[in-house]
XYZ file of C-alpha atoms in Angstrom:
687
model
C -58.555 17.734 -19.892
C -61.308 18.694 -22.201
C -64.245 16.235 -20.531
C -62.948 17.962 -17.522
C -63.993 21.223 -18.901
C -66.865 20.223 -20.075
C -68.179 18.731 -16.986
C -67.210 21.989 -15.259
C -69.188 23.813 -17.430
C -72.424 21.904 -17.344
C -72.118 22.489 -13.328
C -71.586 25.904 -13.705
C -74.643 26.715 -15.734
C -77.050 24.368 -13.641
C -75.745 26.588 -10.700
C -76.170 29.561 -12.490
C -79.907 28.667 -13.285
C -80.619 27.821 -9.385
C -78.945 30.765 -7.596
C -78.127 34.762 -7.869
C -74.772 33.755 -6.069
C -73.663 31.127 -9.079
C -70.777 33.253 -9.869
C -68.920 33.315 -6.414
C -67.647 29.717 -6.799
C -66.307 30.978 -10.199
C -64.422 33.732 -8.813
C -62.803 31.423 -5.953
C -61.835 28.761 -8.134
C -60.140 31.468 -10.495
C -58.177 32.899 -7.119
C -57.068 29.008 -6.440
C -56.064 28.662 -9.930
C -54.078 31.696 -9.678
C -52.508 30.736 -6.421
C -51.853 27.292 -7.604
C -50.002 28.913 -10.686
C -48.099 31.123 -8.289
C -46.886 27.819 -6.437
C -46.065 25.764 -9.400
C -43.685 28.788 -10.949
C -42.188 29.340 -7.498
C -41.337 25.534 -7.403
C -39.959 25.609 -10.970
C -37.925 28.505 -10.182
C -36.430 27.348 -6.888
C -34.040 25.274 -8.767
C -33.121 27.763 -11.188
C -32.956 30.363 -8.379
C -30.702 27.888 -6.966
C -28.442 27.777 -9.466
C -28.122 31.001 -9.921
C -26.717 31.655 -6.488
C -24.520 28.652 -5.853
C -21.839 27.253 -7.971
C -21.461 23.514 -7.119
C -17.811 21.761 -6.855
C -18.421 18.447 -8.221
C -14.868 17.225 -8.509
C -14.002 16.678 -4.917
C -12.889 14.048 -2.582
C -13.738 14.499 1.098
C -11.781 13.295 4.456
C -13.924 10.974 5.830
C -14.014 9.794 9.656
C -12.222 6.130 10.289
C -12.626 4.651 13.879
C -10.681 1.775 15.606
C -10.585 0.254 18.950
C -9.553 3.287 20.865
C -10.228 6.458 18.972
C -11.554 8.370 15.772
C -9.157 9.854 13.065
C -10.438 11.824 9.932
C -12.816 14.816 9.843
C -16.564 16.009 9.558
C -18.631 19.213 9.138
C -21.643 20.160 11.453
C -24.953 18.552 10.690
C -25.989 21.586 8.225
C -22.425 21.911 6.528
C -19.984 24.662 7.253
C -19.726 28.046 5.923
C -16.849 30.416 5.638
C -15.460 33.435 3.779
C -12.724 31.811 1.395
C -9.412 32.979 1.683
C -6.392 31.680 -0.691
C -3.173 30.512 1.149
C -0.580 29.769 -0.917
C 2.522 30.753 1.129
C 2.624 30.308 5.168
C 2.214 34.152 5.425
C -0.779 34.198 3.978
C -2.057 31.877 7.318
C -1.491 35.432 9.200
C -4.781 36.629 8.000
C -7.100 33.706 8.657
C -5.361 33.207 12.262
C -5.142 36.639 13.273
C -6.003 39.867 11.071
C -8.913 38.842 8.925
C -12.302 40.495 10.389
C -14.914 38.358 8.760
C -14.092 34.788 10.430
C -14.404 32.148 10.212
C -12.803 31.374 7.061
C -12.779 28.664 4.509
C -9.115 28.159 3.593
C -8.307 27.361 -0.236
C -4.608 25.857 0.596
C -1.919 25.171 -1.554
C -1.032 21.128 -1.604
C 2.699 22.212 -0.789
C 1.395 23.715 2.206
C -0.829 20.468 3.238
C 1.426 19.364 6.138
C 1.256 18.487 9.882
C 3.142 22.005 10.788
C 0.123 23.849 9.251
C -2.816 21.561 9.554
C -2.076 21.583 13.599
C -1.930 25.573 13.563
C -5.254 25.601 11.493
C -6.672 22.367 13.912
C -6.126 24.811 17.026
C -8.321 27.564 16.178
C -12.142 28.954 15.984
C -11.545 31.248 12.990
C -11.273 28.195 10.378
C -14.616 26.459 9.375
C -12.887 24.072 6.796
C -10.513 23.539 4.172
C -10.347 22.792 0.425
C -6.825 21.469 -0.524
C -5.323 22.215 -4.098
C -3.524 19.215 -5.482
C 0.588 20.338 -5.694
C 1.718 19.854 -9.139
C 4.503 18.676 -9.467
C 4.577 16.913 -6.470
C 6.001 17.690 -3.014
C 9.985 17.569 -4.068
C 10.568 16.871 -0.370
C 8.061 13.992 -0.026
C 4.690 13.924 1.709
C 3.584 10.922 3.522
C 0.180 11.176 5.654
C 0.816 7.588 7.232
C 2.399 6.632 10.278
C 6.153 6.162 10.920
C 5.812 2.911 11.679
C 3.006 1.302 9.731
C 0.722 -1.002 11.369
C 2.604 -0.853 14.842
C 1.333 -3.318 17.287
C -0.079 -5.504 14.739
C 2.894 -6.951 13.208
C 4.992 -9.615 14.814
C 7.477 -7.659 16.820
C 6.321 -6.776 20.477
C 7.697 -6.889 23.937
C 7.250 -10.699 23.818
C 8.724 -11.292 20.676
C 11.697 -9.473 19.541
C 11.243 -6.357 21.508
C 14.568 -4.502 20.306
C 12.520 -4.461 17.198
C 9.219 -3.643 17.959
C 7.737 0.049 17.656
C 10.495 0.203 14.545
C 12.712 0.883 17.330
C 15.914 -0.389 14.919
C 14.347 0.441 11.835
C 12.096 3.975 11.267
C 10.457 2.525 7.965
C 8.703 5.861 6.888
C 10.687 8.427 8.055
C 8.472 11.280 5.915
C 5.311 9.992 7.547
C 3.747 13.022 9.305
C 0.766 10.642 10.846
C -1.782 13.452 8.886
C -4.209 10.777 8.532
C -4.201 9.470 12.010
C -5.277 12.775 13.152
C -8.582 13.753 14.463
C -10.191 16.779 12.883
C -13.544 18.748 14.031
C -13.888 20.555 10.422
C -14.518 19.519 7.059
C -11.500 18.955 4.574
C -12.001 18.375 0.830
C -9.367 17.683 -1.960
C -10.193 19.784 -5.116
C -9.367 16.958 -8.041
C -10.524 19.725 -10.929
C -8.013 22.413 -11.906
C -10.404 24.269 -13.361
C -12.651 24.203 -10.248
C -9.921 25.655 -8.316
C -9.179 28.419 -10.784
C -12.916 29.321 -10.369
C -12.747 29.294 -6.756
C -9.447 31.570 -7.102
C -11.182 33.879 -9.494
C -14.005 34.138 -7.022
C -11.833 35.368 -4.140
C -10.007 37.383 -6.506
C -13.113 39.206 -7.351
C -14.688 39.596 -3.896
C -11.953 39.031 -0.788
C -8.862 40.779 -1.881
C -8.544 43.618 0.190
C -8.233 46.758 -1.987
C -5.373 49.457 -1.429
C -5.091 48.133 2.163
C -8.815 48.241 3.313
C -10.829 45.610 4.149
C -12.946 44.016 1.585
C -16.635 44.733 1.296
C -19.692 42.653 1.223
C -20.495 40.725 -0.951
C -17.819 38.160 0.036
C -16.952 34.982 -1.941
C -17.837 32.090 0.840
C -17.670 28.236 0.487
C -19.898 25.737 1.912
C -18.631 22.240 2.668
C -21.429 19.169 3.887
C -19.690 16.073 5.540
C -21.646 15.204 8.353
C -20.155 11.759 9.844
C -22.830 9.679 12.116
C -20.158 7.522 13.912
C -18.365 8.737 16.979
C -15.532 7.857 19.564
C -14.579 4.557 18.479
C -15.488 1.165 16.829
C -16.582 -0.044 20.563
C -19.123 2.857 20.419
C -20.433 2.950 16.797
C -20.478 -1.066 16.623
C -22.423 -1.189 19.821
C -25.284 1.307 18.539
C -25.519 -0.226 15.308
C -25.948 -3.408 17.014
C -28.749 -2.287 19.444
C -30.221 -0.589 16.298
C -30.589 -3.701 14.373
C -31.784 -5.627 17.518
C -34.653 -3.536 18.441
C -35.389 -1.124 15.608
C -37.867 -2.154 12.718
C -35.420 0.473 10.399
C -32.096 0.492 11.963
C -30.023 3.300 11.318
C -26.384 1.920 11.491
C -23.763 4.321 12.174
C -20.591 2.633 10.918
C -19.336 -0.245 8.911
C -16.224 -2.650 9.408
C -13.557 -2.114 6.885
C -13.827 -5.073 4.557
C -13.599 -7.058 1.523
C -11.934 -10.333 -0.070
C -8.986 -11.773 -0.909
C -7.990 -13.224 -4.017
C -5.975 -16.797 -4.407
C -5.196 -19.408 -6.349
C -3.089 -22.620 -6.597
C -0.697 -23.593 -9.296
C -2.085 -27.212 -9.075
C -5.896 -27.280 -8.503
C -6.825 -28.062 -5.148
C -10.671 -28.872 -3.735
C -11.837 -25.942 -2.187
C -14.394 -27.607 -0.009
C -12.298 -30.019 1.622
C -8.899 -30.111 3.077
C -5.131 -30.349 1.844
C -3.741 -33.739 3.275
C -1.376 -32.736 5.891
C 1.526 -34.178 4.433
C 1.186 -31.838 1.220
C 3.429 -28.666 1.366
C 2.703 -25.343 -0.132
C 4.851 -22.291 -0.893
C 2.742 -19.245 -0.425
C 3.289 -15.991 -2.654
C 1.846 -12.993 -1.348
C 1.554 -9.556 -2.005
C -1.065 -6.721 -0.839
C -3.547 -4.824 -3.436
C -4.974 -1.980 -1.192
C -3.405 1.177 -0.405
C -4.838 4.642 1.408
C -4.455 8.398 1.442
C -5.818 11.295 3.747
C -8.809 11.607 1.426
C -11.708 8.815 0.707
C -11.323 6.743 -2.387
C -8.264 8.616 -3.197
C -5.510 5.539 -2.962
C -3.387 5.320 -6.582
C -0.780 3.103 -4.587
C 1.735 3.042 -7.540
C 4.529 2.108 -5.500
C 2.697 0.898 -2.341
C 0.619 -1.831 -3.948
C 0.228 -1.886 -7.547
C 4.007 -2.200 -8.627
C 4.226 -5.558 -6.165
C 0.667 -6.867 -7.265
C 1.276 -6.505 -10.798
C 4.467 -8.002 -10.638
C 2.946 -10.790 -8.594
C 0.405 -11.376 -11.437
C 3.110 -11.255 -14.157
C 5.324 -13.896 -11.993
C 1.933 -16.084 -11.890
C 1.401 -16.351 -15.411
C 4.987 -17.001 -16.277
C 5.001 -19.882 -13.516
C 1.725 -21.524 -14.783
C 3.313 -21.315 -18.487
C 6.417 -22.994 -17.586
C 6.733 -26.642 -19.291
C 7.768 -28.632 -16.043
C 5.139 -27.336 -13.547
C 3.722 -31.027 -12.632
C 7.344 -32.150 -11.729
C 7.424 -29.814 -8.956
C 7.292 -31.071 -5.696
C 5.480 -28.561 -3.798
C 2.170 -26.468 -4.856
C 2.488 -22.950 -5.126
C -0.358 -20.578 -3.847
C -0.629 -16.705 -5.146
C -2.626 -14.706 -2.501
C -3.511 -11.214 -2.991
C -4.521 -9.409 0.600
C -7.044 -7.021 0.643
C -7.117 -4.304 3.642
C -3.511 -4.691 4.747
C -3.131 -0.976 5.016
C -5.440 -1.156 8.151
C -3.497 -3.585 10.352
C -3.483 -6.370 8.255
C -6.922 -7.047 7.748
C -6.700 -9.734 4.652
C -3.838 -11.476 6.000
C -4.983 -12.037 9.569
C -7.982 -13.590 8.484
C -6.890 -16.169 6.368
C -4.518 -17.290 9.261
C -7.409 -17.070 11.456
C -9.259 -19.171 9.216
C -6.576 -21.724 8.762
C -6.346 -21.994 12.539
C -10.150 -22.458 12.572
C -10.271 -25.013 9.795
C -12.462 -22.553 7.700
C -9.756 -22.771 4.480
C -8.840 -25.292 2.466
C -4.857 -25.093 3.775
C -3.767 -25.404 7.291
C -0.636 -23.448 8.890
C 0.912 -26.842 9.018
C 0.746 -27.211 4.986
C 2.574 -23.947 4.393
C 6.410 -25.245 3.595
C 7.754 -21.328 2.733
C 6.385 -17.544 2.188
C 7.676 -15.193 -0.167
C 6.354 -11.847 -0.081
C 6.432 -9.233 -2.959
C 6.175 -5.994 -0.929
C 7.340 -2.181 -2.802
C 9.484 -3.116 -5.641
C 9.164 -0.581 -8.428
C 12.031 2.330 -7.127
C 14.836 0.032 -7.255
C 18.390 1.528 -7.072
C 20.957 -0.332 -9.473
C 18.101 -3.120 -10.398
C 18.409 -4.509 -6.837
C 15.924 -5.895 -4.894
C 16.413 -6.600 -1.149
C 15.732 -9.808 0.694
C 14.385 -9.488 4.129
C 13.689 -12.105 6.635
C 12.828 -12.554 10.419
C 16.094 -12.343 12.886
C 14.100 -13.882 15.631
C 12.682 -17.083 13.908
C 16.014 -17.666 12.435
C 17.493 -18.180 15.930
C 15.898 -21.479 15.579
C 18.278 -24.252 13.727
C 15.660 -25.904 11.464
C 13.970 -22.435 10.306
C 17.458 -20.894 9.403
C 18.630 -23.827 7.276
C 15.277 -23.428 5.922
C 15.502 -19.842 5.089
C 19.220 -19.955 4.163
C 18.036 -22.470 1.332
C 15.305 -20.021 0.397
C 17.755 -17.104 0.157
C 20.312 -19.397 -2.009
C 17.577 -20.226 -4.317
C 15.989 -16.512 -4.962
C 19.766 -15.099 -5.584
C 20.369 -17.921 -7.829
C 17.293 -17.410 -10.031
C 18.012 -13.722 -10.525
C 21.592 -14.757 -12.103
C 21.467 -13.482 -15.705
C 18.648 -11.534 -15.095
C 18.323 -7.693 -14.936
C 17.343 -7.708 -11.522
C 19.736 -8.817 -8.376
C 18.550 -10.148 -5.290
C 20.792 -9.307 -2.126
C 19.993 -10.218 1.538
C 19.156 -7.182 3.499
C 21.202 -8.396 6.753
C 20.622 -10.775 9.456
C 19.751 -8.258 12.141
C 17.463 -6.440 10.237
C 13.806 -6.849 11.104
C 10.849 -7.587 8.885
C 9.586 -4.369 7.044
C 5.568 -3.805 7.580
C 4.407 -7.161 5.863
C 1.659 -9.371 5.707
C 3.817 -12.347 6.215
C 4.173 -10.895 10.143
C 0.991 -12.282 10.495
C 1.466 -15.695 9.728
C 4.728 -15.590 11.770
C 2.445 -14.304 15.039
C 0.980 -17.756 14.379
C 3.594 -20.212 13.615
C 7.585 -19.804 12.632
C 7.458 -20.193 9.106
C 10.398 -19.858 6.846
C 9.888 -16.564 4.465
C 11.613 -13.941 2.807
C 9.738 -10.121 1.883
C 11.511 -8.719 -1.263
C 11.227 -4.710 -1.531
C 13.347 -2.145 -3.191
C 14.610 -0.615 0.139
C 17.193 -2.163 2.231
C 16.254 0.074 5.406
C 13.562 2.822 4.943
C 11.092 2.926 2.242
C 12.006 4.641 -1.029
C 8.841 5.776 -1.442
C 8.496 9.045 -0.336
C 4.853 9.286 -1.181
C 3.645 6.221 0.865
C -0.130 6.244 1.663
C -0.409 9.571 -0.241
C -2.265 11.122 -3.329
C 1.034 11.654 -4.624
C 1.794 7.772 -5.065
C 0.925 8.052 -8.791
C 2.094 6.627 -11.973
C 4.626 9.545 -12.149
C 6.140 8.542 -8.747
C 7.427 5.119 -10.191
C 8.796 6.736 -13.643
C 5.963 5.699 -15.543
C 5.655 8.002 -18.703
C 3.958 7.619 -22.146
C 5.040 9.728 -25.167
C 2.616 12.568 -26.060
C -0.066 12.056 -28.800
C -0.787 8.255 -27.870
C -4.693 7.184 -28.062
C -5.864 5.390 -24.937
C -5.404 1.877 -27.168
C -1.824 3.013 -27.943
C -1.139 3.612 -24.291
C -2.509 0.130 -23.342
C 0.064 -1.735 -25.748
C 2.946 0.856 -25.195
C 5.728 -0.606 -23.274
C 7.237 1.877 -20.716
C 10.691 1.834 -19.045
C 9.261 0.988 -15.930
C 8.110 -2.644 -16.552
C 7.063 -4.784 -19.517
C 3.659 -5.224 -17.975
C 2.297 -2.750 -20.084
C -1.196 -3.670 -19.942
C -1.649 -4.321 -16.266
C 0.178 -1.007 -15.264
C -2.072 1.162 -17.545
C -5.323 -0.638 -16.204
C -4.531 -0.227 -12.597
C -2.722 3.050 -12.654
C -4.091 5.210 -15.547
C -7.428 3.435 -17.184
C -9.469 0.646 -15.727
C -12.275 1.144 -18.526
C -9.753 -0.166 -21.260
C -10.112 -2.692 -23.935
C -8.468 -5.419 -22.340
C -10.292 -5.374 -18.983
C -13.449 -5.068 -20.930
C -12.843 -8.323 -22.480
C -12.052 -10.533 -19.394
C -14.729 -9.539 -16.777
C -17.992 -11.068 -16.657
C -20.795 -8.923 -18.544
C -22.672 -8.028 -15.387
C -20.271 -6.606 -13.565
C -18.887 -4.286 -16.500
C -20.032 -1.173 -14.146
C -17.101 -1.722 -11.916
C -14.646 -0.216 -14.614
C -14.402 3.515 -13.936
C -12.044 5.957 -15.215
C -9.133 6.489 -12.414
C -8.311 3.709 -10.617
C -8.257 3.932 -6.984
C -7.099 1.059 -4.390
C -8.854 1.588 -1.185
C -10.459 -1.253 0.477
C -13.874 0.522 1.353
C -17.156 -1.252 3.081
C -18.805 -2.030 0.069
C -17.455 -5.338 -1.443
C -15.672 -6.854 -3.889
C -14.212 -3.331 -4.772
C -13.148 -2.836 -8.210
C -9.459 -3.883 -7.191
C -10.748 -7.093 -6.218
C -12.675 -7.902 -9.231
C -10.007 -6.864 -11.797
C -7.116 -8.714 -9.693
C -9.466 -12.058 -9.826
C -10.388 -11.683 -13.625
C -6.958 -10.591 -14.738
C -5.265 -13.738 -12.695
C -8.000 -15.978 -14.310
C -7.106 -14.589 -17.362
C -3.300 -15.044 -17.278
C -3.508 -18.371 -15.119
C -6.520 -20.192 -16.549
C -7.931 -21.756 -19.644
C -10.389 -21.367 -22.255
C -12.758 -24.229 -22.077
C -15.285 -25.517 -24.696
C -18.402 -24.732 -22.727
C -22.169 -22.991 -23.797
C -22.954 -20.174 -21.634
C -25.261 -22.415 -19.500
C -22.762 -25.172 -18.945
C -20.512 -22.416 -17.666
C -22.671 -21.014 -15.259
C -23.701 -24.060 -14.084
C -20.856 -26.376 -14.118
C -22.057 -28.744 -11.542
C -24.337 -30.002 -14.665
C -21.317 -31.012 -16.407
C -19.967 -34.526 -15.299
C -16.510 -33.481 -16.113
C -16.456 -30.079 -14.881
C -14.589 -30.859 -11.229
C -16.652 -28.123 -9.882
C -14.671 -28.324 -6.444
C -11.226 -28.110 -7.900
C -12.036 -25.318 -10.632
C -13.805 -21.642 -10.706
C -15.573 -21.124 -14.053
C -16.531 -17.933 -15.611
C -18.374 -16.496 -18.211
C -16.706 -12.965 -19.961
C -17.548 -10.610 -22.025
C -14.837 -11.287 -24.936
C -13.494 -8.727 -27.188
C -15.101 -7.121 -29.668
C -15.928 -8.599 -33.130
C -13.635 -6.752 -35.761
C -16.500 -6.750 -38.262
C -19.480 -5.661 -35.763
C -20.037 -3.874 -32.567
C -20.727 -7.089 -30.455
C -18.480 -9.383 -28.208
C -17.138 -12.731 -28.508
C -18.071 -14.253 -25.118
C -16.324 -17.276 -23.690
C -15.778 -19.754 -20.779
C -12.674 -19.360 -18.674
C -11.563 -22.116 -16.029
C -9.373 -21.166 -13.187
C -8.189 -22.093 -9.777
C -8.876 -18.381 -8.839
C -11.168 -18.178 -5.748
C -12.110 -15.245 -3.300
C -11.785 -15.583 0.893
C -13.440 -13.077 3.151
C -11.308 -10.289 4.447
C -13.265 -9.310 7.127
C -11.465 -8.888 10.444
C -11.879 -11.801 13.074
C -12.641 -9.038 15.609
C -16.250 -8.698 13.750
C -16.606 -12.228 13.601
C -15.925 -12.612 17.279
C -17.836 -9.382 18.047
C -14.516 -8.190 19.998
C -14.971 -4.841 19.149
C -12.101 -3.727 21.304
C -9.757 -6.070 20.023
C -5.914 -5.657 20.429
C -4.835 -8.638 18.377
C -6.864 -7.836 15.460
C -7.879 -4.969 13.168
C -11.029 -3.014 14.364
C -11.202 -0.534 11.605
C -14.637 0.818 10.662
C -15.727 3.652 8.581
C -18.366 6.217 9.735
C -21.546 6.589 7.486
C -22.685 10.050 6.261
C -25.698 11.462 4.314
C -24.362 13.650 1.938
C -21.042 14.816 0.712
C -20.918 18.060 -1.308
C -19.405 21.178 -1.526
C -20.021 24.966 -3.400
C -19.590 28.288 -3.227
C -21.404 31.419 -3.281
C -21.527 35.247 -2.492
C -22.476 35.845 1.217
C -23.986 39.220 1.880
C -23.085 41.115 5.302
C -24.943 40.305 8.688
C -26.484 43.393 8.875
C -28.009 43.135 5.426
C -29.217 39.675 6.677
C -30.942 40.768 9.362
C -32.583 43.438 7.383
C -33.628 41.089 4.655
C -35.000 38.798 7.402
C -36.780 41.957 9.184
C -38.231 43.032 6.004
C -39.635 39.572 5.075
C -41.239 39.246 8.096
C -43.081 42.726 7.763
C -44.588 41.721 4.425
C -45.484 38.230 5.976
C -47.553 39.785 8.550
C -48.990 42.487 6.071
C -49.799 39.871 3.857
C -51.486 37.915 6.567
C -53.243 40.971 7.472
C -54.810 41.735 3.937
C -55.544 38.099 3.419
C -57.750 38.446 6.784
C -59.528 41.582 5.637
C -60.074 40.357 2.053
C -61.604 37.190 3.260
C -63.767 39.002 5.791
C -65.171 41.324 3.062
C -65.218 38.476 0.348
C -69.027 39.051 -0.037
C -69.009 42.386 -0.715
C -65.767 42.618 -2.926
C -67.041 39.508 -5.214
C -70.443 39.578 -5.266
C -72.668 40.709 -8.241
C -75.336 43.212 -7.567
C -78.795 41.398 -8.638
C -80.516 42.602 -11.583
C -83.425 44.979 -10.638
C -85.274 43.619 -13.267
C -85.033 40.029 -11.900
C -88.154 38.499 -10.247
C -88.067 35.639 -7.687
C -90.685 33.133 -7.610
């Protein structure tokens, strides 16, 4: 800066010696500097002004747009966001102001969670007086239950159809989810956000109380408290439309703009006895598949606690896998066991349909012919009198050989529960299978199988596929005052697998999960677990199921980090038979560093992407076609809004000031030689 100043000074003196007009550039530089300073100050103050005007809502979850072969569901805002005057609706009578009486439409509704139901939402959907919705979480959960899912989940993609058990198709025999409202499968043309933070909800209510509540029967006066929601979605109409547009963009554009992505992830699987992952299991070798799902869903994006609908079953499955691996006589078993965790099952069986497809196309180590039988763990936490119900398929049991094998399987399971604190009972020969991954295998081949659930007919779970399917729903409670580490080890009344339930339902970022994962993926350990399948993979649930399963069923081996990361360089590693993982390990008691180690297991991942996208059959009725729209930004904020009249006056005054400023600038520039010149010294002589 000093050097620059000196250079300017020397040039200025030379110019002054050479011309009587030399001071003019100095004035111009001064004016330019002042203008620049004003602009810099304006830019710096811009963010400060914005912070004073807007209050951002940082703990929210949006409803986003999903699409399938035929239509779109979910919500979106306009491209520039939607704005409306806030009105708090805590009882149905409050809707009258929004739908008819209120003088300042459109309105942004702050809706009590107990009113977030199909009847109310369809009223709001049918009016132009509503520009958006913010939903406050109901506490406690709605006692009547709340499920925005379908009454007949995954209808049309299971085994029952007009050609196979038509009497059971479309849940004709049993409505599995009677409280299902189908709200998640409606299409709303305004934004809907969930308010996750009670403090932010209170801030909105206070703003409403201060500015929007009518006083003594009079209409509230401006300024009014308003809300703005941004959640514009890029995809429209259906998966067929959005995938075609994305495909054309990818083909002909240098910078393609993809508008939607398939829902995808990975299935997690392992075997009791190692098999060659790059080869094929011999046809005469039989495998028993034990399966469950690991994903859930709700109305709001990435809010999927899934305590009963998913976590209860896959945690039980993990515990069972550990127990079987630790049994002393496993090598004497006649058949291998494959432990399988399917992803994307909420959306028309993405994971299971892909595994069946891969088995049929010889893209998986097992073929369908290798499957001896199938046991699936479904919802199992809400048991009555400690009873689990065994469901079978009545159609395939009409085949005599299948019936013999199913009956044998039922007897084995029933006998295994004797003396335990859980009793297994048959649901009934005429009862169809509940929604389950097993149905996708039955579509391909008659396989003897059983699905275990805590319900004989309709779901016990009153919060299926909702934000209220939380630990409280499965009666998981902790005493007050426990630290996170004490909660991790505390054995609840719900189950003895306390660490897994705590990690998958309460807090993923705990000391046990930290110790069993690879160092390069430690960023997946968020605080509140969610189990939505998403479009970027693997999601944190998949990773954690993979590493928990490896930790419970694998073996710690004496390999260095280099040997563990490149086992093919070690002749005795049997890389085709095992997977190796260098994990972080626990903290050293005497320091802040960890003690890493190498784990060898049979745990592997396989694609959970619907075959419809592999085959480019985006309009398929055989396979899942669910996609998620892309978006630019998701945000919410509140602020005070002036009346239209004041906004117009402000605009007119601003335009007038701009015109006056331009005219003043023009005249000053035209008379600059007069305004900024220095009179010549009368005594100076020019040569």
